[in-house]
Coordinates of C-alpha atoms and ligand atoms in Angstrom, one line a residue:
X1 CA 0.0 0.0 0.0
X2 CA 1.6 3.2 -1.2
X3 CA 2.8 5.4 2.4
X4 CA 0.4 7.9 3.2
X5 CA 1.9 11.3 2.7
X6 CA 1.9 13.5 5.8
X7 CA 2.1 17.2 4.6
X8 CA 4.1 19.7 6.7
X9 CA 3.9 23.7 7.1
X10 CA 6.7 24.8 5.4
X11 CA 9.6 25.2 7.0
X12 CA 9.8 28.5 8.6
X13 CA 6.1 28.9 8.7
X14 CA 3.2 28.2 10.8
X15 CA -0.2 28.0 12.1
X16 CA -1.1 30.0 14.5
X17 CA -3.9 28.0 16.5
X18 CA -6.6 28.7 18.9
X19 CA -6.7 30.1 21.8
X20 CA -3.2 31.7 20.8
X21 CA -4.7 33.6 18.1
X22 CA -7.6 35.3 20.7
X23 CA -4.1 37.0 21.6
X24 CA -3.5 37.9 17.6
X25 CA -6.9 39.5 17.9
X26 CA -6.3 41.6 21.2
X27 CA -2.8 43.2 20.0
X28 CA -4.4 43.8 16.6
X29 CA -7.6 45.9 18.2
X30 CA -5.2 47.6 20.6
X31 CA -3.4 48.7 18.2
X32 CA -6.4 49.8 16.1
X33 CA -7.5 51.5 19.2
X34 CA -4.3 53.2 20.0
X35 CA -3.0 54.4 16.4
X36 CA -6.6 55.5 15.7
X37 CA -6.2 58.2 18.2
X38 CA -2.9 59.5 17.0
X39 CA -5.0 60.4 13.6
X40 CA -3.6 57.0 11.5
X41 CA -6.0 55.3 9.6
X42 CA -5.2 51.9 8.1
X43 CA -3.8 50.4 5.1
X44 CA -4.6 47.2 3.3
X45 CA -1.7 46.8 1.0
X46 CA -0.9 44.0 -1.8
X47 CA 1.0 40.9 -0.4
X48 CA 3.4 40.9 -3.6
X49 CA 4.6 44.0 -5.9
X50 CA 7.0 44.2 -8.3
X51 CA 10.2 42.9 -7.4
X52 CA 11.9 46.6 -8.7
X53 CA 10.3 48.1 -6.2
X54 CA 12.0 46.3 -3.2
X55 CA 15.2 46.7 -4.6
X56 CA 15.3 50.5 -5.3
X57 CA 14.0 51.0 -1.7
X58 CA 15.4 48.8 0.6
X59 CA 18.7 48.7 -1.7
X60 CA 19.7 45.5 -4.7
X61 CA 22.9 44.7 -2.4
X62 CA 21.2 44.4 0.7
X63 CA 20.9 41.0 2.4
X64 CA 17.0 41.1 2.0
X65 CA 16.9 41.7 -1.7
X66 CA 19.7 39.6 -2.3
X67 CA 19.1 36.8 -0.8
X68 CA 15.7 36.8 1.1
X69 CA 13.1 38.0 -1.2
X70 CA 10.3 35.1 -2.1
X71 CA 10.8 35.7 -6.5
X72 CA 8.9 34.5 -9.3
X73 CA 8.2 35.6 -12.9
X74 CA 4.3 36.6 -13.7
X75 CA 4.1 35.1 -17.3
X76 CA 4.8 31.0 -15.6
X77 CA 5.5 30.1 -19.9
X78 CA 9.2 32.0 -19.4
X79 CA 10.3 29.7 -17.1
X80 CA 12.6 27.2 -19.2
X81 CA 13.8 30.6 -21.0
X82 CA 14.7 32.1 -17.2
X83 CA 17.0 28.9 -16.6
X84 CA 18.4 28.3 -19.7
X85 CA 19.8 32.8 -19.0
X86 CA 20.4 31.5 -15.1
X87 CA 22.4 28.7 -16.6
X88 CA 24.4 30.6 -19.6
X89 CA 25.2 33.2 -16.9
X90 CA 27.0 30.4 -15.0
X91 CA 28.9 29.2 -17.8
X92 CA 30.4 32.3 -18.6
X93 CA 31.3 33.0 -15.4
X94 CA 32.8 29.6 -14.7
X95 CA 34.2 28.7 -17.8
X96 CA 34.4 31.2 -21.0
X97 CA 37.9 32.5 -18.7
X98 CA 38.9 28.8 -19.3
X99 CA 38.6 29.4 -23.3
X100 CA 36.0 27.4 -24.1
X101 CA 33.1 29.4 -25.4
X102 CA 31.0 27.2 -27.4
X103 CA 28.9 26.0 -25.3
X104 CA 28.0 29.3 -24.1
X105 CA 27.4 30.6 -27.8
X106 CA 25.2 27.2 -28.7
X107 CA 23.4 28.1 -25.7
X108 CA 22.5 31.4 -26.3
X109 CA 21.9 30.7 -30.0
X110 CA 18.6 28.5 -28.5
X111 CA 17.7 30.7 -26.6
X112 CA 17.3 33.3 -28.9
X113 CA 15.8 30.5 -31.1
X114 CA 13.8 29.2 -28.5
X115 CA 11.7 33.0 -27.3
X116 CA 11.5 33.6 -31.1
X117 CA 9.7 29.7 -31.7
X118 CA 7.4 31.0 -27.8
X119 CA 6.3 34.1 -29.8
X120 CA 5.1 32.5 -32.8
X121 CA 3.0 30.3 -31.2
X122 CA 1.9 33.2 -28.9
X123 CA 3.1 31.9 -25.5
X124 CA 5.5 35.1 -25.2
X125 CA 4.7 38.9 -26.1
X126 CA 8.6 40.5 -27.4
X127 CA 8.3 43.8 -26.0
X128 CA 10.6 46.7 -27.6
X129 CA 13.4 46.3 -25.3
X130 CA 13.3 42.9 -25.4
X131 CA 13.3 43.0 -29.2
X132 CA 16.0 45.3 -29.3
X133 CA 18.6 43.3 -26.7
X134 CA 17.7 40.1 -29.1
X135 CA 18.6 41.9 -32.0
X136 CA 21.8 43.4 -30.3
X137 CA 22.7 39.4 -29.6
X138 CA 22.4 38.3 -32.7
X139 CA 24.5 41.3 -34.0
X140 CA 27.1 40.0 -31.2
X141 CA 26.7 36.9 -32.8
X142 CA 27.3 37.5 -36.2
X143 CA 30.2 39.7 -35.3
X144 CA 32.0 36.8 -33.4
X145 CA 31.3 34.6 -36.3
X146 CA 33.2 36.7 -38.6
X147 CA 36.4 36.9 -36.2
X148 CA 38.9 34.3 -37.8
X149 CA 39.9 31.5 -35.3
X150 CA 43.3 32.9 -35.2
X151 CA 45.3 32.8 -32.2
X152 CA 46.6 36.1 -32.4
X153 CA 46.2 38.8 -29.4
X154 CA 44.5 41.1 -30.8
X155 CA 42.0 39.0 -32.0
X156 CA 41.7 37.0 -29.2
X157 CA 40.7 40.2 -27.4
X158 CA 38.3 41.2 -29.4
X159 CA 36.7 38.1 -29.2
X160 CA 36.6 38.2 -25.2
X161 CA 35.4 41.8 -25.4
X162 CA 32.6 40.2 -27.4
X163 CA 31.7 37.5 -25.2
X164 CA 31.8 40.1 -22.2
X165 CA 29.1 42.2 -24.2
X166 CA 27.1 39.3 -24.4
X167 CA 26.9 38.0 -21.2
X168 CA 26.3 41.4 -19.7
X169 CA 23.1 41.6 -22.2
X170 CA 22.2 38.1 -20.7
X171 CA 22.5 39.0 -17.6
X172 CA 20.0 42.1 -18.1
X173 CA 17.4 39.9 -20.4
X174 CA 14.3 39.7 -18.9
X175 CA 11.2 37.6 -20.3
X176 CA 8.6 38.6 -18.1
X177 CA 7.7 40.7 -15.2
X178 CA 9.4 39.8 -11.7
X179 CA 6.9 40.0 -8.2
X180 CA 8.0 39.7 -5.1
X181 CA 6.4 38.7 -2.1
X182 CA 6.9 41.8 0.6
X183 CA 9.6 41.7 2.6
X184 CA 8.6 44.8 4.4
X185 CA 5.9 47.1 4.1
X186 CA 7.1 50.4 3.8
X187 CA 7.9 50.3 0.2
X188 CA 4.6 49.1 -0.6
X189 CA 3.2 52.8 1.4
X190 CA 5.3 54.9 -0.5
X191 CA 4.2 53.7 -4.0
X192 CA 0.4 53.8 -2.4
X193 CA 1.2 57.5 -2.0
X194 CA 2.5 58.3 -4.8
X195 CA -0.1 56.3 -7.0
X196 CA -2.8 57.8 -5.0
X197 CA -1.3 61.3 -5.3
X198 CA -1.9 61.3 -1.7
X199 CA 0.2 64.6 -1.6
X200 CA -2.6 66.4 -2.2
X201 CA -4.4 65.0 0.8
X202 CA -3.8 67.6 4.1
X203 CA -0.7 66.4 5.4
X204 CA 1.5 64.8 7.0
X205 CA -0.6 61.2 5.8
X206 CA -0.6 59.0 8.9
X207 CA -1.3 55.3 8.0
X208 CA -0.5 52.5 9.5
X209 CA -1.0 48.6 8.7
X210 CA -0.8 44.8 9.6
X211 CA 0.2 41.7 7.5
X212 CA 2.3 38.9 6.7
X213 CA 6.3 39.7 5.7
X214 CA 8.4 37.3 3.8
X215 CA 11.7 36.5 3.8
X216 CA 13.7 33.6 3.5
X217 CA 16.2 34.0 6.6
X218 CA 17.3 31.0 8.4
X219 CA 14.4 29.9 11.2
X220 CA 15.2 29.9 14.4
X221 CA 13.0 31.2 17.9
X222 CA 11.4 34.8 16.7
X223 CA 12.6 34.5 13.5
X224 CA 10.0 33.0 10.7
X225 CA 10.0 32.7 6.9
X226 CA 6.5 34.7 7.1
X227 CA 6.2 37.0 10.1
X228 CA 3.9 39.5 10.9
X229 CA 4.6 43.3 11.0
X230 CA 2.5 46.5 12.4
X231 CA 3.7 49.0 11.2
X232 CA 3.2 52.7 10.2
X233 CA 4.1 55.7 8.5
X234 CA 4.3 59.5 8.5
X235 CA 4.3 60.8 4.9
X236 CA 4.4 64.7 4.1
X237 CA 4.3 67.8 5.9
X238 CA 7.6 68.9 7.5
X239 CA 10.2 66.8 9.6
X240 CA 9.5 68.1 13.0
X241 CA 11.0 66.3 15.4
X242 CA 7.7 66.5 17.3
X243 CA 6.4 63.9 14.6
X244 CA 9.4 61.5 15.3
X245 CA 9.0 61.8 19.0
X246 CA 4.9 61.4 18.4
X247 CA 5.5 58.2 16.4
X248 CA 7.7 56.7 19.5
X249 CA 4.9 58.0 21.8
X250 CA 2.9 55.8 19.8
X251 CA 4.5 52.4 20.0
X252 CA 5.2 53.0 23.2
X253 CA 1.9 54.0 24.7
X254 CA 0.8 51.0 22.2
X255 CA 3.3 48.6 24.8
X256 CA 2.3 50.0 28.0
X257 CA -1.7 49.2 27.2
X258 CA -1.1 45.9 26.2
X259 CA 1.3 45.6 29.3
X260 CA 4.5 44.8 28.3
X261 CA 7.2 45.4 30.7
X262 CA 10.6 46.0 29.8
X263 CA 10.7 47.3 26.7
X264 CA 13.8 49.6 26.1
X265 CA 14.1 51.8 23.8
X266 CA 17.4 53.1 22.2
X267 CA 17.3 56.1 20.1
X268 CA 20.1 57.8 17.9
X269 CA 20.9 60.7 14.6
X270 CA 22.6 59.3 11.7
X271 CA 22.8 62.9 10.1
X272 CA 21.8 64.2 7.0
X273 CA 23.4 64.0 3.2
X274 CA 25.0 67.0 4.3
X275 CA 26.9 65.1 7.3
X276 CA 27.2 61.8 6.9
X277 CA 29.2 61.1 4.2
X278 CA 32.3 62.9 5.9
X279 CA 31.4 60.8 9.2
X280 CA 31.6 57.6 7.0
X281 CA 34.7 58.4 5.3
X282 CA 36.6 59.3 8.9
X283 CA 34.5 56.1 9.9
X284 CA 36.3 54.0 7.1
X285 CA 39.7 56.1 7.7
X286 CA 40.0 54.5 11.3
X287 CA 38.3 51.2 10.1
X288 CA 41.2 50.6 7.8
X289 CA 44.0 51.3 10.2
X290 CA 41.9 48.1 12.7
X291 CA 40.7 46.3 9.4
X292 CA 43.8 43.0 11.0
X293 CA 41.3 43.1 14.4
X294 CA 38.1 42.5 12.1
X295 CA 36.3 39.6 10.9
X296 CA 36.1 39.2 6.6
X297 CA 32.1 40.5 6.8
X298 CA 33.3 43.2 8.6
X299 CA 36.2 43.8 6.8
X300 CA 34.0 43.4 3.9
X301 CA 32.0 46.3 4.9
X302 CA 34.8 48.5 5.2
X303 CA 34.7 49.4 1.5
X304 CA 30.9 48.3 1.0
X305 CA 28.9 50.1 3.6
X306 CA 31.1 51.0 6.9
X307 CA 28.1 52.1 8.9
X308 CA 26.7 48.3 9.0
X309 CA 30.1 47.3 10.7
X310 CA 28.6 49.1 13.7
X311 CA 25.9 46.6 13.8
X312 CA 28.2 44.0 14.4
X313 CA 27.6 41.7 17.4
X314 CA 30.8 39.6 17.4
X315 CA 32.2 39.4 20.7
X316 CA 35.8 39.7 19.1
X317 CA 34.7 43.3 17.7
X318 CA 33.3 45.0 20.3
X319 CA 35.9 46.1 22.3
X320 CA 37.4 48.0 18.8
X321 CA 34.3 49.3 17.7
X322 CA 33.8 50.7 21.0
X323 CA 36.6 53.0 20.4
X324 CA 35.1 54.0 16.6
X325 CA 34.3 57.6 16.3
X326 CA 30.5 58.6 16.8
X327 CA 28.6 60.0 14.5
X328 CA 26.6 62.3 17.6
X329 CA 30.2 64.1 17.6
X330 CA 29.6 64.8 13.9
X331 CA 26.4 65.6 13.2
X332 CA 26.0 69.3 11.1
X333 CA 24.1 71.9 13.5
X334 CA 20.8 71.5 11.6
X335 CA 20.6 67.7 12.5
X336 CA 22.6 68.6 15.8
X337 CA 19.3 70.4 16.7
X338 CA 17.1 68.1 15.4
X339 CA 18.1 65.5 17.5
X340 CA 18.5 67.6 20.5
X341 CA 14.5 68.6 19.9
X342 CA 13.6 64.4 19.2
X343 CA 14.8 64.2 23.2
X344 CA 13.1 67.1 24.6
X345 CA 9.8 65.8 22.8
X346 CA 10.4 62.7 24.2
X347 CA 10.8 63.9 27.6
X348 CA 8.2 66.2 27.3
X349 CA 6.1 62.7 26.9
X350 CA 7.1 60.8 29.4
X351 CA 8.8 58.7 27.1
X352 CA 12.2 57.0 28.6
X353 CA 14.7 56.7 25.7
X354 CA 19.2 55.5 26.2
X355 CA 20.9 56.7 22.8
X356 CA 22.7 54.3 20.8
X357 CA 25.0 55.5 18.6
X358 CA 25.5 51.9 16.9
X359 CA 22.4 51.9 15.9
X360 CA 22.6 53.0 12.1
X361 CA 21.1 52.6 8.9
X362 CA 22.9 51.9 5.9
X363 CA 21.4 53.2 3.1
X364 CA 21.2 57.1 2.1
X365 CA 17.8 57.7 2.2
X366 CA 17.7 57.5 6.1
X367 CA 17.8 60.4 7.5
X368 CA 18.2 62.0 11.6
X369 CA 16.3 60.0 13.7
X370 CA 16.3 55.8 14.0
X371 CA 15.0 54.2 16.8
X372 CA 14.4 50.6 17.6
X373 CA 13.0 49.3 21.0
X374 CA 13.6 45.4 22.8
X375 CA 11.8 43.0 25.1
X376 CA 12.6 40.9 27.2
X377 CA 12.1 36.8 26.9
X378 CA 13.3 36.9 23.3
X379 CA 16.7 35.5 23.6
X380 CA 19.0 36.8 21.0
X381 CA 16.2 38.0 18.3
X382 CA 15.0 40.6 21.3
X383 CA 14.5 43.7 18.7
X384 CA 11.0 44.4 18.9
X385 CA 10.3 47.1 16.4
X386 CA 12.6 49.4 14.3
X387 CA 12.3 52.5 12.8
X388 CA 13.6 55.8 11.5
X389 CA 13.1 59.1 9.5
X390 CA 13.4 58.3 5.6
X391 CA 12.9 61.8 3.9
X392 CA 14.6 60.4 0.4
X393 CA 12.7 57.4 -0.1
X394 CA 9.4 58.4 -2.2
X395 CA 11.8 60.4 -4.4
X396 CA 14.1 57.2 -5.3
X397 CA 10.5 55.7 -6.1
X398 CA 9.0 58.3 -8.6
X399 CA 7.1 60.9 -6.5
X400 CA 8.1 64.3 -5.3
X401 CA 10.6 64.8 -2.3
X402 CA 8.7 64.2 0.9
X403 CA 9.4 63.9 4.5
X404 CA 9.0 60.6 5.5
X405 CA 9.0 58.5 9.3
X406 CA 7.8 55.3 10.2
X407 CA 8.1 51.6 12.2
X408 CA 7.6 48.3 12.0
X409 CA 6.7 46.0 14.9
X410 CA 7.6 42.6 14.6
X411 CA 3.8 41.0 16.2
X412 CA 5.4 37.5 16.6
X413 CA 8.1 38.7 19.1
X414 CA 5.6 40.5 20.6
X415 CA 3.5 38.2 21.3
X416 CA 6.2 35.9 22.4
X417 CA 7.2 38.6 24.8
X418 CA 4.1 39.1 26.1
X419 CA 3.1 35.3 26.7
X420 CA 6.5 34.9 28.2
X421 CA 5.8 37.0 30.5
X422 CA 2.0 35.9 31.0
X423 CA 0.7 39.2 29.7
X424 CA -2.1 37.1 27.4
X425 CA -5.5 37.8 28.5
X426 CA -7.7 34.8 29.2
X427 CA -9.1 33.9 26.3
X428 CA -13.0 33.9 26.2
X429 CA -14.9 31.2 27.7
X430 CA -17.6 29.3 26.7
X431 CA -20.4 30.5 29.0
X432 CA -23.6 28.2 28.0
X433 CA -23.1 24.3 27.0
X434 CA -27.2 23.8 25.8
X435 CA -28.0 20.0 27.7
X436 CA -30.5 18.8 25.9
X437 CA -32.1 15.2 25.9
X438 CA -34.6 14.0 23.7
X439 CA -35.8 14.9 20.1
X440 CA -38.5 16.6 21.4
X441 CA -36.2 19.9 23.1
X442 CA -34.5 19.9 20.0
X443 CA -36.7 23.0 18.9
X444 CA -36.7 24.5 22.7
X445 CA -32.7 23.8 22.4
X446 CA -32.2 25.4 18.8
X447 CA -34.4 28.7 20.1
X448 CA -32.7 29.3 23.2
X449 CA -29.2 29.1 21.7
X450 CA -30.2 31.5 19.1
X451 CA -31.6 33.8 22.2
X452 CA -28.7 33.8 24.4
X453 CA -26.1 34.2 21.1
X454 CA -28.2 36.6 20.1
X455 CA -27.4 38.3 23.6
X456 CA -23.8 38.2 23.3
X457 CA -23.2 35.0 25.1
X458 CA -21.1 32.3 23.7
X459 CA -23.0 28.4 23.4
X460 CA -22.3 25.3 22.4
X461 CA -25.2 23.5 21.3
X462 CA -24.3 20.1 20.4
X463 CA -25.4 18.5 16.8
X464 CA -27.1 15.6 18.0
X465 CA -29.4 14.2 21.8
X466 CA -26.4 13.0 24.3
X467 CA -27.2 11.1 28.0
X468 CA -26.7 13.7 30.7
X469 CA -23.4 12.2 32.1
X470 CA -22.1 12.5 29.0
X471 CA -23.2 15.9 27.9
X472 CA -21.7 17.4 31.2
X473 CA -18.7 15.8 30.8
X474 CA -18.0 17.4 28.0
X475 CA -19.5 20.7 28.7
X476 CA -16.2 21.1 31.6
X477 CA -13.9 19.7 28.6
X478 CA -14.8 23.2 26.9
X479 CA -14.5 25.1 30.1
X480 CA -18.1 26.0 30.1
X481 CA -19.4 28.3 32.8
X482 CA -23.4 26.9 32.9
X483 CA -24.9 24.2 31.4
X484 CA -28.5 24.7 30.7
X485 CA -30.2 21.4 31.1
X486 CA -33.2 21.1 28.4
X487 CA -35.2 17.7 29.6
X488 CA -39.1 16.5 28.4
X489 CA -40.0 18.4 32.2
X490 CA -38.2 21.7 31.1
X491 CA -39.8 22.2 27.9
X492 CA -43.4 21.3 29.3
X493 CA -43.2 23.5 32.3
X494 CA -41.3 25.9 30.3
X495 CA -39.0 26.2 33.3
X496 CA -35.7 25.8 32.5
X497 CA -32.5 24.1 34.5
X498 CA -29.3 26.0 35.2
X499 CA -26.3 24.8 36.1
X500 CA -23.4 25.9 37.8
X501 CA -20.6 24.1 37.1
X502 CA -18.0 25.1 39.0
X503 CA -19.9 24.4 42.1
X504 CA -22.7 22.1 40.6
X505 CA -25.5 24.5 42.1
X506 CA -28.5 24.2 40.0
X507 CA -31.8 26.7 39.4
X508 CA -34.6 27.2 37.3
X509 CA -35.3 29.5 35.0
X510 CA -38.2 30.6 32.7
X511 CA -36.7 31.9 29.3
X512 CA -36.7 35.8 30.1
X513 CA -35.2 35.5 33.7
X514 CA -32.3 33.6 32.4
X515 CA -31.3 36.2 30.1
X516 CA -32.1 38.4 32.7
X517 CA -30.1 36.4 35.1
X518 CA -26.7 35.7 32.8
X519 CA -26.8 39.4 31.5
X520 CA -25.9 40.2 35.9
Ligands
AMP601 P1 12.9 45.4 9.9 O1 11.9 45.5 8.8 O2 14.0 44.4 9.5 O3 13.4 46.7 10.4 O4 12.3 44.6 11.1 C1 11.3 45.3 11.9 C2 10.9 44.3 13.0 O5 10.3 43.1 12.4 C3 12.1 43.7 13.8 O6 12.4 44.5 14.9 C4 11.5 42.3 14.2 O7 10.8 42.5 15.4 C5 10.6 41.9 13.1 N1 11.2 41.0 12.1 C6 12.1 41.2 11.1 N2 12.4 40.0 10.5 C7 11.8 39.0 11.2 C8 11.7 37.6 11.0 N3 12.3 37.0 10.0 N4 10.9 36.9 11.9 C9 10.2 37.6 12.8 N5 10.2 38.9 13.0 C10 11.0 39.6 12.2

């Protein structure tokens, strides 16, 4: 007999099951409830976009984009054409230096052979650019053809020059549209403002949202495949540091009322365009002169992005990045004051804050303020929520220069946290298990469950006549608080049995005076 198969969650996913998700519920209302009087309204975005849109906004070289991002083509018929370009890019990077390039030219000769053959029988659409790098191939092509198969330098260069031209317009072939399932959800705001033209709304735009978040990062306690962020943003208006200190006020005020305890939260500047760029060259200056103390990613970074070295939680590090000039020391008097305003809001609001200056961002559109708050019970992925000022970001996507703040919460490490710390409210109880005996208080049964649901009150009323025993029994299995007993003598006296069951008391009710009674 063939094995049954025994499918699995994917690995890095879950379910989140009942009663945990009562919790789900609670955080997502409170956080309704609180953002709503701030002003935000919410924001039901698309769970995939186009995959250009991550990586102009959270950066092509980051870790996310690079790496993370869940991919796929729209038009599914491109997909033997998208590995036979995946797999001529590998060839010429493994072997064309080796000198054997025909492989690589028979391969790209199909290819070209193979999306002209998909658009005759209509399963591709050649778009202009498409046309035009096709066309630029075969020219490529031809050319190489021509060259003799002389071993003589010069033509030997030319003939890698070619192959180099061709593999770059491989690389940059593209069949179909890319999507993207979001990594993050503040891209996906930004292009909702600009598309809306939400600039002409009063501003700033306060919106705020909650959803699933993708990325492929390796599992591990508080860190998932698909997580859940709430997040939200500030776009338009001015950059006032009262609105950065009102957006902390937020998530904070948002912690307190769901009572977590514990939650720090570490603030810092990371300057302005006109700044920062001289703070990351004196960065790198000193960088290179400890680059023997440093591990290869950091050392890595020292040319790539020196800021991220700062981020760096290798034990071996610490004690030389410790000793790093700080960007606070270099801040320009504009963001000097900024950030000196962002802590007397903060104070103003009761809001306890440590600075950070580790904390960083690495890409340019970050601007001033970046915050990010932990909680305790969360082991090494502690960092609640992260966020920061990004006053360049609906530019780089299209719309017209705009201020810009926002944060994201991470709701599965919050919830951790908070059941770690047995913050979860009781989830409801039942309150009414319906007893009933007979085929005959099958009608009484159906019409008082309707009643007392109809009041508010949750009821179990089960799908077929059980002996009593039994029937209470299972109405503690569910954690009722009453069972109301429906018997042949209820339904003809029209009095009706109520029973306690945590202390077994019992009373009778007609139908009135037990809603009456319950509603106390
Ligand atoms: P980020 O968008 O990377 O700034 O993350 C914001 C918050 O989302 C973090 O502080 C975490 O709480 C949460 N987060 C990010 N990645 C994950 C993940 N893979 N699993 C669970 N939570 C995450």
């Amino acid at each position: 007999m063939a094995e049954k198969q025994r499918f699995q969650a994917i690995k890095g996913t879950r379910d989140l099951l009942p009663p945990e998700t009562a919790l789900w519920n609670h955080v997502e209302r409170t956080a309704n409830e609180i953002f709503s009087t701030f002003g935000f309204g919410e924001i039901r975005l698309p769970i995939f976009e186009p995959t250009e849109l991550f990586a102009r906004s959270i950066g092509a070289d980051t870790d996310v984009v690079s790496k993370e991002m869940y991919t796929f083509v729209e038009n599914p018929g491109v997909s033997s054409l998208e590995e036979l370009r995946h797999i001529a890019v590998q060839m010429y990077a493994l072997h064309i230096k080796d000198g054997f390039p025909d492989f690589f030219l028979a391969l790209i000769r199909s290819l070209i052979h193979l999306v002209q053959s998909k658009s005759q029988v209509r399963e591709l659409e050649i778009g202009s650019q498409l046309q035009s790098d096709l066309e630029r191939m075969q020219l490529i092509l031809n050319e190489y053809e021509k060259l003799s198969s002389s071993e003589e330098l010069h033509e030997k260069e030319k003939k890698s020059k070619l192959l180099s031209d061709l593999a770059i317009k491989i690389q940059l072939l593209r069949f179909s549209d890319r999507v993207s399932l979001r990594p993050e959800a503040t891209a996906s705001v930004c292009r909702a403002y600009i598309q809306h033209g939400m600039h002409s709304l009063p501003q700033p735009v306060k919106l705020y949202y909650t959803g699933p978040m993708f990325r492929r990062e390796r599992p591990q306690k508080g860190r998932y495949r698909q997580f859940y962020q709430i997040g939200a943003e500030v776009l338009g208006g001015t950059d006032a540091p009262a609105i950065d200190a009102e957006v902390i006020e937020m998530v904070m005020t948002f912690f307190a009322r769901l009572g977590l305890e514990g939650a720090k939260l570490d603030i810092n500047s990371i300057g302005c365009r006109e700044c920062r760029p001289a703070y990351v060259e004196l960065l790198r200056a000193e960088l290179v002169k400890v680059k023997d103390q440093l591990q290869p990613d950091s050392q890595r970074r020292i040319e790539t992005n020196p800021l991220r070295v700062l981020d760096s939680k290798l034990e071996s590090e610490q004690p030389v990045i410790e000793k790093l000039p700080r960007i606070a020391e270099h801040l320009c008097s504009a963001c000097a004051a900024h950030y000196a305003s962002v802590k007397h809001n903060l104070v103003l609001r009761n809001v306890a804050y440590h600075e950070n200056w580790r904390l960083v961002r690495g890409l340019d559109y970050y601007m001033r303020t970046t915050f990010e708050i932990t909680a305790p019970g969360l082991g090494s992925q502690n960092a609640v929520c992260g966020g920061g000022r990004y006053d360049g970001l609906i530019e780089i996507l299209g719309g017209l220069p705009t201020k810009g703040i926002g944060f994201a919460i991470g709701e599965d490490r919050l919830i951790l946290s908070l059941q770690e710390a047995g913050k979860a409210p009781a989830p409801r109880r039942l309150d009414v298990y319906v007893a009933w005996m007979g085929e005959k208080t099958y009608d009484t049964a159906v019409r008082a469950a309707r009643a007392l649901r109809g009041a508010g009150f949750a009821v179990e009323l089960p799908a077929s006549a059980q002996k009593f025993g039994k029937a209470l029994g299972h109405a503690d299995k569910l954690g009722a608080r009453y069972a109301l007993i429906l018997g042949d003598d209820e339904v003809a006296s029209g009095q009706w049995t109520l029973k306690t069951l945590s202390d077994g008391s019992q009373s009778k009710f007609t139908e009135p005076d037990l809603l009456a009674h319950l509603k106390l």
